[in-house]
Amino acid sequence: LVVVVQDGSEQRVAERALKESEARFKRIANSAPALMWVTRLDRVRDFVNDHYVAFVVGPNGSREEARTVDWRLRIHPDDHDRIVGDSLAGEATLEAFTLEGRYLRHDGEYRWLRSVSQPRFGPDGDLIGFIGVASDITVAKEAEIELRRSVDDQTRELALSEARFRAVFDTVLEVLVLM
């Protein structure tokens, strides 16, 4: 008869500390005014925060539904190829990278998001996925686009005015030469 007695108190303390750490992370992530996620290498999300759920599936959607949505299907058609390409290139660097583009919100409206993703590594140093944070920059982006449009319009008007001035100046020079 062999009896093995093992003290599990250290293991229970470590388990409680881990649960507390996870709960603290979720509280912080859910109170942040940004979309946050943690993915595996297969691009399935292990975690999404409340803002992510609200953006992707709305107030009546489930966390599970938001977690399994393929974000690539939510990219505006005009931005799709660029964003997917930039994402693959960014992931390949194994460094933090930024993406900016229009994504479909649960209500059918496209919103400009700027996201920053960075790799996450396991205890053995192997890549196990990515962590990402995105913020809605629609208001700033629309102001930037309007400003560019205004500058382009004014530049065109200035070029037209300059062309008219040159035409008048050239005509005056011809008249002076004739006189």
mmCIF file with all atom_site columns, C-alpha atoms in Angstrom:
data_model
loop_
_atom_site.group_PDB
_atom_site.id
_atom_site.type_symbol
_atom_site.label_atom_id
_atom_site.label_alt_id
_atom_site.label_comp_id
_atom_site.label_asym_id
_atom_site.label_entity_id
_atom_site.label_seq_id
_atom_site.pdbx_PDB_ins_code
_atom_site.Cartn_x
_atom_site.Cartn_y
_atom_site.Cartn_z
_atom_site.occupancy
_atom_site.B_iso_or_equiv
_atom_site.pdbx_formal_charge
_atom_site.auth_seq_id
_atom_site.auth_comp_id
_atom_site.auth_asym_id
_atom_site.auth_atom_id
_atom_site.pdbx_PDB_model_num
ATOM 1   C CA . LEU A 1 1   ? 0.000   0.000  0.000   1.00 0.00 ? 1   LEU A CA 1
ATOM 2   C CA . VAL A 1 2   ? 1.425   3.325  -1.110  1.00 0.00 ? 2   VAL A CA 1
ATOM 3   C CA . VAL A 1 3   ? -0.106  6.584  0.002   1.00 0.00 ? 3   VAL A CA 1
ATOM 4   C CA . VAL A 1 4   ? 0.846   9.815  -1.709  1.00 0.00 ? 4   VAL A CA 1
ATOM 5   C CA . VAL A 1 5   ? -0.086  13.039 -0.015  1.00 0.00 ? 5   VAL A CA 1
ATOM 6   C CA . GLN A 1 6   ? 0.316   16.197 -2.039  1.00 0.00 ? 6   GLN A CA 1
ATOM 7   C CA . ASP A 1 7   ? -0.218  19.722 -0.808  1.00 0.00 ? 7   ASP A CA 1
ATOM 8   C CA . GLY A 1 8   ? -2.410  21.481 -3.390  1.00 0.00 ? 8   GLY A CA 1
ATOM 9   C CA . SER A 1 9   ? -2.608  24.814 -1.621  1.00 0.00 ? 9   SER A CA 1
ATOM 10  C CA . GLU A 1 10  ? 0.023   26.441 -3.866  1.00 0.00 ? 10  GLU A CA 1
ATOM 11  C CA . GLN A 1 11  ? -1.789  25.237 -6.959  1.00 0.00 ? 11  GLN A CA 1
ATOM 12  C CA . ARG A 1 12  ? -5.129  26.621 -5.666  1.00 0.00 ? 12  ARG A CA 1
ATOM 13  C CA . VAL A 1 13  ? -3.471  29.967 -4.909  1.00 0.00 ? 13  VAL A CA 1
ATOM 14  C CA . ALA A 1 14  ? -2.005  30.078 -8.419  1.00 0.00 ? 14  ALA A CA 1
ATOM 15  C CA . GLU A 1 15  ? -5.391  29.169 -9.963  1.00 0.00 ? 15  GLU A CA 1
ATOM 16  C CA . ARG A 1 16  ? -7.136  31.920 -7.970  1.00 0.00 ? 16  ARG A CA 1
ATOM 17  C CA . ALA A 1 17  ? -4.466  34.442 -8.998  1.00 0.00 ? 17  ALA A CA 1
ATOM 18  C CA . LEU A 1 18  ? -4.912  33.448 -12.653 1.00 0.00 ? 18  LEU A CA 1
ATOM 19  C CA . LYS A 1 19  ? -8.716  33.795 -12.431 1.00 0.00 ? 19  LYS A CA 1
ATOM 20  C CA . GLU A 1 20  ? -8.334  37.199 -10.771 1.00 0.00 ? 20  GLU A CA 1
ATOM 21  C CA . SER A 1 21  ? -5.890  38.290 -13.474 1.00 0.00 ? 21  SER A CA 1
ATOM 22  C CA . GLU A 1 22  ? -8.285  37.174 -16.240 1.00 0.00 ? 22  GLU A CA 1
ATOM 23  C CA . ALA A 1 23  ? -11.227 38.933 -14.573 1.00 0.00 ? 23  ALA A CA 1
ATOM 24  C CA . ARG A 1 24  ? -9.180  42.135 -14.177 1.00 0.00 ? 24  ARG A CA 1
ATOM 25  C CA . PHE A 1 25  ? -8.159  42.004 -17.873 1.00 0.00 ? 25  PHE A CA 1
ATOM 26  C CA . LYS A 1 26  ? -11.804 41.574 -18.949 1.00 0.00 ? 26  LYS A CA 1
ATOM 27  C CA . ARG A 1 27  ? -12.936 44.500 -16.751 1.00 0.00 ? 27  ARG A CA 1
ATOM 28  C CA . ILE A 1 28  ? -10.248 46.744 -18.205 1.00 0.00 ? 28  ILE A CA 1
ATOM 29  C CA . ALA A 1 29  ? -10.930 45.630 -21.787 1.00 0.00 ? 29  ALA A CA 1
ATOM 30  C CA . ASN A 1 30  ? -14.679 46.091 -21.440 1.00 0.00 ? 30  ASN A CA 1
ATOM 31  C CA . SER A 1 31  ? -14.336 49.574 -19.997 1.00 0.00 ? 31  SER A CA 1
ATOM 32  C CA . ALA A 1 32  ? -11.991 50.766 -22.764 1.00 0.00 ? 32  ALA A CA 1
ATOM 33  C CA . PRO A 1 33  ? -13.733 52.948 -25.394 1.00 0.00 ? 33  PRO A CA 1
ATOM 34  C CA . ALA A 1 34  ? -12.309 50.840 -28.247 1.00 0.00 ? 34  ALA A CA 1
ATOM 35  C CA . LEU A 1 35  ? -12.836 47.525 -29.977 1.00 0.00 ? 35  LEU A CA 1
ATOM 36  C CA . MET A 1 36  ? -10.454 44.904 -28.580 1.00 0.00 ? 36  MET A CA 1
ATOM 37  C CA . TRP A 1 37  ? -9.798  41.292 -29.536 1.00 0.00 ? 37  TRP A CA 1
ATOM 38  C CA . VAL A 1 38  ? -7.405  38.391 -29.097 1.00 0.00 ? 38  VAL A CA 1
ATOM 39  C CA . THR A 1 39  ? -7.009  35.928 -31.991 1.00 0.00 ? 39  THR A CA 1
ATOM 40  C CA . ARG A 1 40  ? -5.470  32.552 -32.589 1.00 0.00 ? 40  ARG A CA 1
ATOM 41  C CA . LEU A 1 41  ? -3.364  31.743 -35.639 1.00 0.00 ? 41  LEU A CA 1
ATOM 42  C CA . ASP A 1 42  ? -6.472  30.449 -37.445 1.00 0.00 ? 42  ASP A CA 1
ATOM 43  C CA . ARG A 1 43  ? -7.888  34.016 -37.078 1.00 0.00 ? 43  ARG A CA 1
ATOM 44  C CA . VAL A 1 44  ? -10.692 32.901 -34.772 1.00 0.00 ? 44  VAL A CA 1
ATOM 45  C CA . ARG A 1 45  ? -11.036 35.277 -31.874 1.00 0.00 ? 45  ARG A CA 1
ATOM 46  C CA . ASP A 1 46  ? -10.580 33.879 -28.384 1.00 0.00 ? 46  ASP A CA 1
ATOM 47  C CA . PHE A 1 47  ? -11.762 37.123 -26.805 1.00 0.00 ? 47  PHE A CA 1
ATOM 48  C CA . VAL A 1 48  ? -13.717 40.195 -27.879 1.00 0.00 ? 48  VAL A CA 1
ATOM 49  C CA . ASN A 1 49  ? -14.676 43.071 -25.607 1.00 0.00 ? 49  ASN A CA 1
ATOM 50  C CA . ASP A 1 50  ? -18.120 44.674 -25.226 1.00 0.00 ? 50  ASP A CA 1
ATOM 51  C CA . HIS A 1 51  ? -17.394 47.454 -27.750 1.00 0.00 ? 51  HIS A CA 1
ATOM 52  C CA . TYR A 1 52  ? -16.365 44.873 -30.327 1.00 0.00 ? 52  TYR A CA 1
ATOM 53  C CA . VAL A 1 53  ? -19.604 42.935 -29.779 1.00 0.00 ? 53  VAL A CA 1
ATOM 54  C CA . ALA A 1 54  ? -21.673 46.136 -30.029 1.00 0.00 ? 54  ALA A CA 1
ATOM 55  C CA . PHE A 1 55  ? -19.964 47.154 -33.288 1.00 0.00 ? 55  PHE A CA 1
ATOM 56  C CA . VAL A 1 56  ? -20.101 43.751 -34.984 1.00 0.00 ? 56  VAL A CA 1
ATOM 57  C CA . VAL A 1 57  ? -23.480 42.314 -33.943 1.00 0.00 ? 57  VAL A CA 1
ATOM 58  C CA . GLY A 1 58  ? -25.244 45.112 -32.071 1.00 0.00 ? 58  GLY A CA 1
ATOM 59  C CA . PRO A 1 59  ? -26.910 45.174 -28.677 1.00 0.00 ? 59  PRO A CA 1
ATOM 60  C CA . ASN A 1 60  ? -28.965 42.023 -29.300 1.00 0.00 ? 60  ASN A CA 1
ATOM 61  C CA . GLY A 1 61  ? -26.129 39.899 -30.687 1.00 0.00 ? 61  GLY A CA 1
ATOM 62  C CA . SER A 1 62  ? -24.124 37.370 -28.756 1.00 0.00 ? 62  SER A CA 1
ATOM 63  C CA . ARG A 1 63  ? -20.455 37.454 -27.850 1.00 0.00 ? 63  ARG A CA 1
ATOM 64  C CA . GLU A 1 64  ? -20.060 34.064 -29.559 1.00 0.00 ? 64  GLU A CA 1
ATOM 65  C CA . GLU A 1 65  ? -21.537 35.433 -32.787 1.00 0.00 ? 65  GLU A CA 1
ATOM 66  C CA . ALA A 1 66  ? -19.207 38.457 -32.690 1.00 0.00 ? 66  ALA A CA 1
ATOM 67  C CA . ARG A 1 67  ? -16.240 36.244 -31.890 1.00 0.00 ? 67  ARG A CA 1
ATOM 68  C CA . THR A 1 68  ? -16.722 34.044 -34.967 1.00 0.00 ? 68  THR A CA 1
ATOM 69  C CA . VAL A 1 69  ? -17.560 36.708 -37.580 1.00 0.00 ? 69  VAL A CA 1
ATOM 70  C CA . ASP A 1 70  ? -14.975 36.861 -40.368 1.00 0.00 ? 70  ASP A CA 1
ATOM 71  C CA . TRP A 1 71  ? -13.849 40.511 -40.231 1.00 0.00 ? 71  TRP A CA 1
ATOM 72  C CA . ARG A 1 72  ? -12.594 40.316 -43.826 1.00 0.00 ? 72  ARG A CA 1
ATOM 73  C CA . LEU A 1 73  ? -16.210 40.067 -45.000 1.00 0.00 ? 73  LEU A CA 1
ATOM 74  C CA . ARG A 1 74  ? -16.962 43.371 -43.224 1.00 0.00 ? 74  ARG A CA 1
ATOM 75  C CA . ILE A 1 75  ? -14.403 45.486 -45.109 1.00 0.00 ? 75  ILE A CA 1
ATOM 76  C CA . HIS A 1 76  ? -15.673 48.087 -47.593 1.00 0.00 ? 76  HIS A CA 1
ATOM 77  C CA . PRO A 1 77  ? -15.163 46.779 -51.160 1.00 0.00 ? 77  PRO A CA 1
ATOM 78  C CA . ASP A 1 78  ? -12.954 49.766 -52.069 1.00 0.00 ? 78  ASP A CA 1
ATOM 79  C CA . ASP A 1 79  ? -10.643 49.030 -49.109 1.00 0.00 ? 79  ASP A CA 1
ATOM 80  C CA . HIS A 1 80  ? -10.772 45.222 -49.051 1.00 0.00 ? 80  HIS A CA 1
ATOM 81  C CA . ASP A 1 81  ? -7.735  44.201 -51.096 1.00 0.00 ? 81  ASP A CA 1
ATOM 82  C CA . ARG A 1 82  ? -5.494  46.870 -49.563 1.00 0.00 ? 82  ARG A CA 1
ATOM 83  C CA . ILE A 1 83  ? -6.456  46.040 -45.981 1.00 0.00 ? 83  ILE A CA 1
ATOM 84  C CA . VAL A 1 84  ? -6.192  42.264 -46.392 1.00 0.00 ? 84  VAL A CA 1
ATOM 85  C CA . GLY A 1 85  ? -2.807  42.678 -48.102 1.00 0.00 ? 85  GLY A CA 1
ATOM 86  C CA . ASP A 1 86  ? -1.551  45.078 -45.433 1.00 0.00 ? 86  ASP A CA 1
ATOM 87  C CA . SER A 1 87  ? -2.791  42.729 -42.715 1.00 0.00 ? 87  SER A CA 1
ATOM 88  C CA . LEU A 1 88  ? -0.949  39.731 -44.145 1.00 0.00 ? 88  LEU A CA 1
ATOM 89  C CA . ALA A 1 89  ? 2.204   41.802 -44.624 1.00 0.00 ? 89  ALA A CA 1
ATOM 90  C CA . GLY A 1 90  ? 1.933   43.173 -41.076 1.00 0.00 ? 90  GLY A CA 1
ATOM 91  C CA . GLU A 1 91  ? 1.442   39.726 -39.570 1.00 0.00 ? 91  GLU A CA 1
ATOM 92  C CA . ALA A 1 92  ? 4.476   38.427 -41.456 1.00 0.00 ? 92  ALA A CA 1
ATOM 93  C CA . THR A 1 93  ? 6.736   41.016 -39.790 1.00 0.00 ? 93  THR A CA 1
ATOM 94  C CA . LEU A 1 94  ? 5.901   39.675 -36.314 1.00 0.00 ? 94  LEU A CA 1
ATOM 95  C CA . GLU A 1 95  ? 5.777   43.296 -35.143 1.00 0.00 ? 95  GLU A CA 1
ATOM 96  C CA . ALA A 1 96  ? 2.961   45.719 -34.362 1.00 0.00 ? 96  ALA A CA 1
ATOM 97  C CA . PHE A 1 97  ? 1.176   47.092 -37.425 1.00 0.00 ? 97  PHE A CA 1
ATOM 98  C CA . THR A 1 98  ? -1.625  49.568 -38.129 1.00 0.00 ? 98  THR A CA 1
ATOM 99  C CA . LEU A 1 99  ? -4.567  49.283 -40.521 1.00 0.00 ? 99  LEU A CA 1
ATOM 100 C CA . GLU A 1 100 ? -7.038  51.970 -41.503 1.00 0.00 ? 100 GLU A CA 1
ATOM 101 C CA . GLY A 1 101 ? -10.210 51.512 -43.512 1.00 0.00 ? 101 GLY A CA 1
ATOM 102 C CA . ARG A 1 102 ? -13.985 51.300 -43.609 1.00 0.00 ? 102 ARG A CA 1
ATOM 103 C CA . TYR A 1 103 ? -15.736 48.415 -41.875 1.00 0.00 ? 103 TYR A CA 1
ATOM 104 C CA . LEU A 1 104 ? -19.408 47.487 -41.868 1.00 0.00 ? 104 LEU A CA 1
ATOM 105 C CA . ARG A 1 105 ? -21.091 48.066 -38.524 1.00 0.00 ? 105 ARG A CA 1
ATOM 106 C CA . HIS A 1 106 ? -24.007 45.873 -37.403 1.00 0.00 ? 106 HIS A CA 1
ATOM 107 C CA . ASP A 1 107 ? -26.541 48.486 -38.563 1.00 0.00 ? 107 ASP A CA 1
ATOM 108 C CA . GLY A 1 108 ? -25.268 48.502 -42.149 1.00 0.00 ? 108 GLY A CA 1
ATOM 109 C CA . GLU A 1 109 ? -23.242 51.727 -41.879 1.00 0.00 ? 109 GLU A CA 1
ATOM 110 C CA . TYR A 1 110 ? -19.585 51.770 -42.856 1.00 0.00 ? 110 TYR A CA 1
ATOM 111 C CA . ARG A 1 111 ? -17.328 53.346 -40.246 1.00 0.00 ? 111 ARG A CA 1
ATOM 112 C CA . TRP A 1 112 ? -13.646 54.274 -40.519 1.00 0.00 ? 112 TRP A CA 1
ATOM 113 C CA . LEU A 1 113 ? -11.561 52.260 -38.044 1.00 0.00 ? 113 LEU A CA 1
ATOM 114 C CA . ARG A 1 114 ? -7.879  52.511 -37.231 1.00 0.00 ? 114 ARG A CA 1
ATOM 115 C CA . SER A 1 115 ? -6.577  49.302 -35.712 1.00 0.00 ? 115 SER A CA 1
ATOM 116 C CA . VAL A 1 116 ? -3.265  48.357 -34.179 1.00 0.00 ? 116 VAL A CA 1
ATOM 117 C CA . SER A 1 117 ? -2.418  44.670 -33.981 1.00 0.00 ? 117 SER A CA 1
ATOM 118 C CA . GLN A 1 118 ? 0.588   42.984 -32.496 1.00 0.00 ? 118 GLN A CA 1
ATOM 119 C CA . PRO A 1 119 ? 1.706   39.382 -32.233 1.00 0.00 ? 119 PRO A CA 1
ATOM 120 C CA . ARG A 1 120 ? 1.309   37.342 -29.091 1.00 0.00 ? 120 ARG A CA 1
ATOM 121 C CA . PHE A 1 121 ? 3.691   34.580 -28.214 1.00 0.00 ? 121 PHE A CA 1
ATOM 122 C CA . GLY A 1 122 ? 3.303   31.492 -26.052 1.00 0.00 ? 122 GLY A CA 1
ATOM 123 C CA . PRO A 1 123 ? 5.567   30.561 -23.144 1.00 0.00 ? 123 PRO A CA 1
ATOM 124 C CA . ASP A 1 124 ? 7.904   28.756 -25.542 1.00 0.00 ? 124 ASP A CA 1
ATOM 125 C CA . GLY A 1 125 ? 8.250   31.855 -27.743 1.00 0.00 ? 125 GLY A CA 1
ATOM 126 C CA . ASP A 1 126 ? 6.140   30.524 -30.618 1.00 0.00 ? 126 ASP A CA 1
ATOM 127 C CA . LEU A 1 127 ? 3.601   32.798 -32.283 1.00 0.00 ? 127 LEU A CA 1
ATOM 128 C CA . ILE A 1 128 ? 0.103   31.876 -31.074 1.00 0.00 ? 128 ILE A CA 1
ATOM 129 C CA . GLY A 1 129 ? -1.968  34.748 -32.489 1.00 0.00 ? 129 GLY A CA 1
ATOM 130 C CA . PHE A 1 130 ? -2.512  38.482 -32.360 1.00 0.00 ? 130 PHE A CA 1
ATOM 131 C CA . ILE A 1 131 ? -3.951  41.113 -30.051 1.00 0.00 ? 131 ILE A CA 1
ATOM 132 C CA . GLY A 1 132 ? -5.756  44.066 -31.589 1.00 0.00 ? 132 GLY A CA 1
ATOM 133 C CA . VAL A 1 133 ? -7.354  47.372 -30.670 1.00 0.00 ? 133 VAL A CA 1
ATOM 134 C CA . ALA A 1 134 ? -9.388  49.559 -33.010 1.00 0.00 ? 134 ALA A CA 1
ATOM 135 C CA . SER A 1 135 ? -10.950 52.985 -32.627 1.00 0.00 ? 135 SER A CA 1
ATOM 136 C CA . ASP A 1 136 ? -13.649 54.630 -34.699 1.00 0.00 ? 136 ASP A CA 1
ATOM 137 C CA . ILE A 1 137 ? -12.056 57.566 -36.554 1.00 0.00 ? 137 ILE A CA 1
ATOM 138 C CA . THR A 1 138 ? -15.003 58.301 -38.862 1.00 0.00 ? 138 THR A CA 1
ATOM 139 C CA . VAL A 1 139 ? -15.484 61.937 -37.822 1.00 0.00 ? 139 VAL A CA 1
ATOM 140 C CA . ALA A 1 140 ? -11.779 62.761 -38.181 1.00 0.00 ? 140 ALA A CA 1
ATOM 141 C CA . LYS A 1 141 ? -11.457 60.838 -41.448 1.00 0.00 ? 141 LYS A CA 1
ATOM 142 C CA . GLU A 1 142 ? -14.501 62.543 -42.995 1.00 0.00 ? 142 GLU A CA 1
ATOM 143 C CA . ALA A 1 143 ? -13.090 65.941 -41.960 1.00 0.00 ? 143 ALA A CA 1
ATOM 144 C CA . GLU A 1 144 ? -9.736  64.987 -43.517 1.00 0.00 ? 144 GLU A CA 1
ATOM 145 C CA . ILE A 1 145 ? -11.432 63.902 -46.763 1.00 0.00 ? 145 ILE A CA 1
ATOM 146 C CA . GLU A 1 146 ? -13.471 67.127 -46.889 1.00 0.00 ? 146 GLU A CA 1
ATOM 147 C CA . LEU A 1 147 ? -10.349 69.211 -46.248 1.00 0.00 ? 147 LEU A CA 1
ATOM 148 C CA . ARG A 1 148 ? -8.494  67.421 -49.060 1.00 0.00 ? 148 ARG A CA 1
ATOM 149 C CA . ARG A 1 149 ? -11.456 67.963 -51.371 1.00 0.00 ? 149 ARG A CA 1
ATOM 150 C CA . SER A 1 150 ? -11.523 71.661 -50.479 1.00 0.00 ? 150 SER A CA 1
ATOM 151 C CA . VAL A 1 151 ? -7.764  72.035 -51.028 1.00 0.00 ? 151 VAL A CA 1
ATOM 152 C CA . ASP A 1 152 ? -8.038  70.233 -54.383 1.00 0.00 ? 152 ASP A CA 1
ATOM 153 C CA . ASP A 1 153 ? -10.926 72.518 -55.443 1.00 0.00 ? 153 ASP A CA 1
ATOM 154 C CA . GLN A 1 154 ? -9.008  75.634 -54.417 1.00 0.00 ? 154 GLN A CA 1
ATOM 155 C CA . THR A 1 155 ? -5.870  74.381 -56.182 1.00 0.00 ? 155 THR A CA 1
ATOM 156 C CA . ARG A 1 156 ? -7.868  73.847 -59.376 1.00 0.00 ? 156 ARG A CA 1
ATOM 157 C CA . GLU A 1 157 ? -9.411  77.319 -59.095 1.00 0.00 ? 157 GLU A CA 1
ATOM 158 C CA . LEU A 1 158 ? -5.970  78.848 -58.505 1.00 0.00 ? 158 LEU A CA 1
ATOM 159 C CA . ALA A 1 159 ? -4.536  77.030 -61.534 1.00 0.00 ? 159 ALA A CA 1
ATOM 160 C CA . LEU A 1 160 ? -7.470  78.248 -63.659 1.00 0.00 ? 160 LEU A CA 1
ATOM 161 C CA . SER A 1 161 ? -7.000  81.802 -62.409 1.00 0.00 ? 161 SER A CA 1
ATOM 162 C CA . GLU A 1 162 ? -3.282  81.626 -63.132 1.00 0.00 ? 162 GLU A CA 1
ATOM 163 C CA . ALA A 1 163 ? -3.991  80.353 -66.655 1.00 0.00 ? 163 ALA A CA 1
ATOM 164 C CA . ARG A 1 164 ? -6.410  83.244 -67.247 1.00 0.00 ? 164 ARG A CA 1
ATOM 165 C CA . PHE A 1 165 ? -3.866  85.738 -65.929 1.00 0.00 ? 165 PHE A CA 1
ATOM 166 C CA . ARG A 1 166 ? -1.143  84.316 -68.190 1.00 0.00 ? 166 ARG A CA 1
ATOM 167 C CA . ALA A 1 167 ? -3.487  84.503 -71.179 1.00 0.00 ? 167 ALA A CA 1
ATOM 168 C CA . VAL A 1 168 ? -4.277  88.151 -70.423 1.00 0.00 ? 168 VAL A CA 1
ATOM 169 C CA . PHE A 1 169 ? -0.594  88.930 -69.790 1.00 0.00 ? 169 PHE A CA 1
ATOM 170 C CA . ASP A 1 170 ? 0.474   87.224 -73.045 1.00 0.00 ? 170 ASP A CA 1
ATOM 171 C CA . THR A 1 171 ? -2.233  89.134 -74.933 1.00 0.00 ? 171 THR A CA 1
ATOM 172 C CA . VAL A 1 172 ? -1.082  92.439 -73.436 1.00 0.00 ? 172 VAL A CA 1
ATOM 173 C CA . LEU A 1 173 ? 2.515   91.642 -74.404 1.00 0.00 ? 173 LEU A CA 1
ATOM 174 C CA . GLU A 1 174 ? 1.418   90.921 -77.980 1.00 0.00 ? 174 GLU A CA 1
ATOM 175 C CA . VAL A 1 175 ? -0.491  94.229 -78.106 1.00 0.00 ? 175 VAL A CA 1
ATOM 176 C CA . LEU A 1 176 ? 2.529   96.099 -76.752 1.00 0.00 ? 176 LEU A CA 1
ATOM 177 C CA . VAL A 1 177 ? 4.792   94.463 -79.307 1.00 0.00 ? 177 VAL A CA 1
ATOM 178 C CA . LEU A 1 178 ? 2.380   95.388 -82.092 1.00 0.00 ? 178 LEU A CA 1
ATOM 179 C CA . MET A 1 179 ? 2.185   98.962 -80.903 1.00 0.00 ? 179 MET A CA 1
#
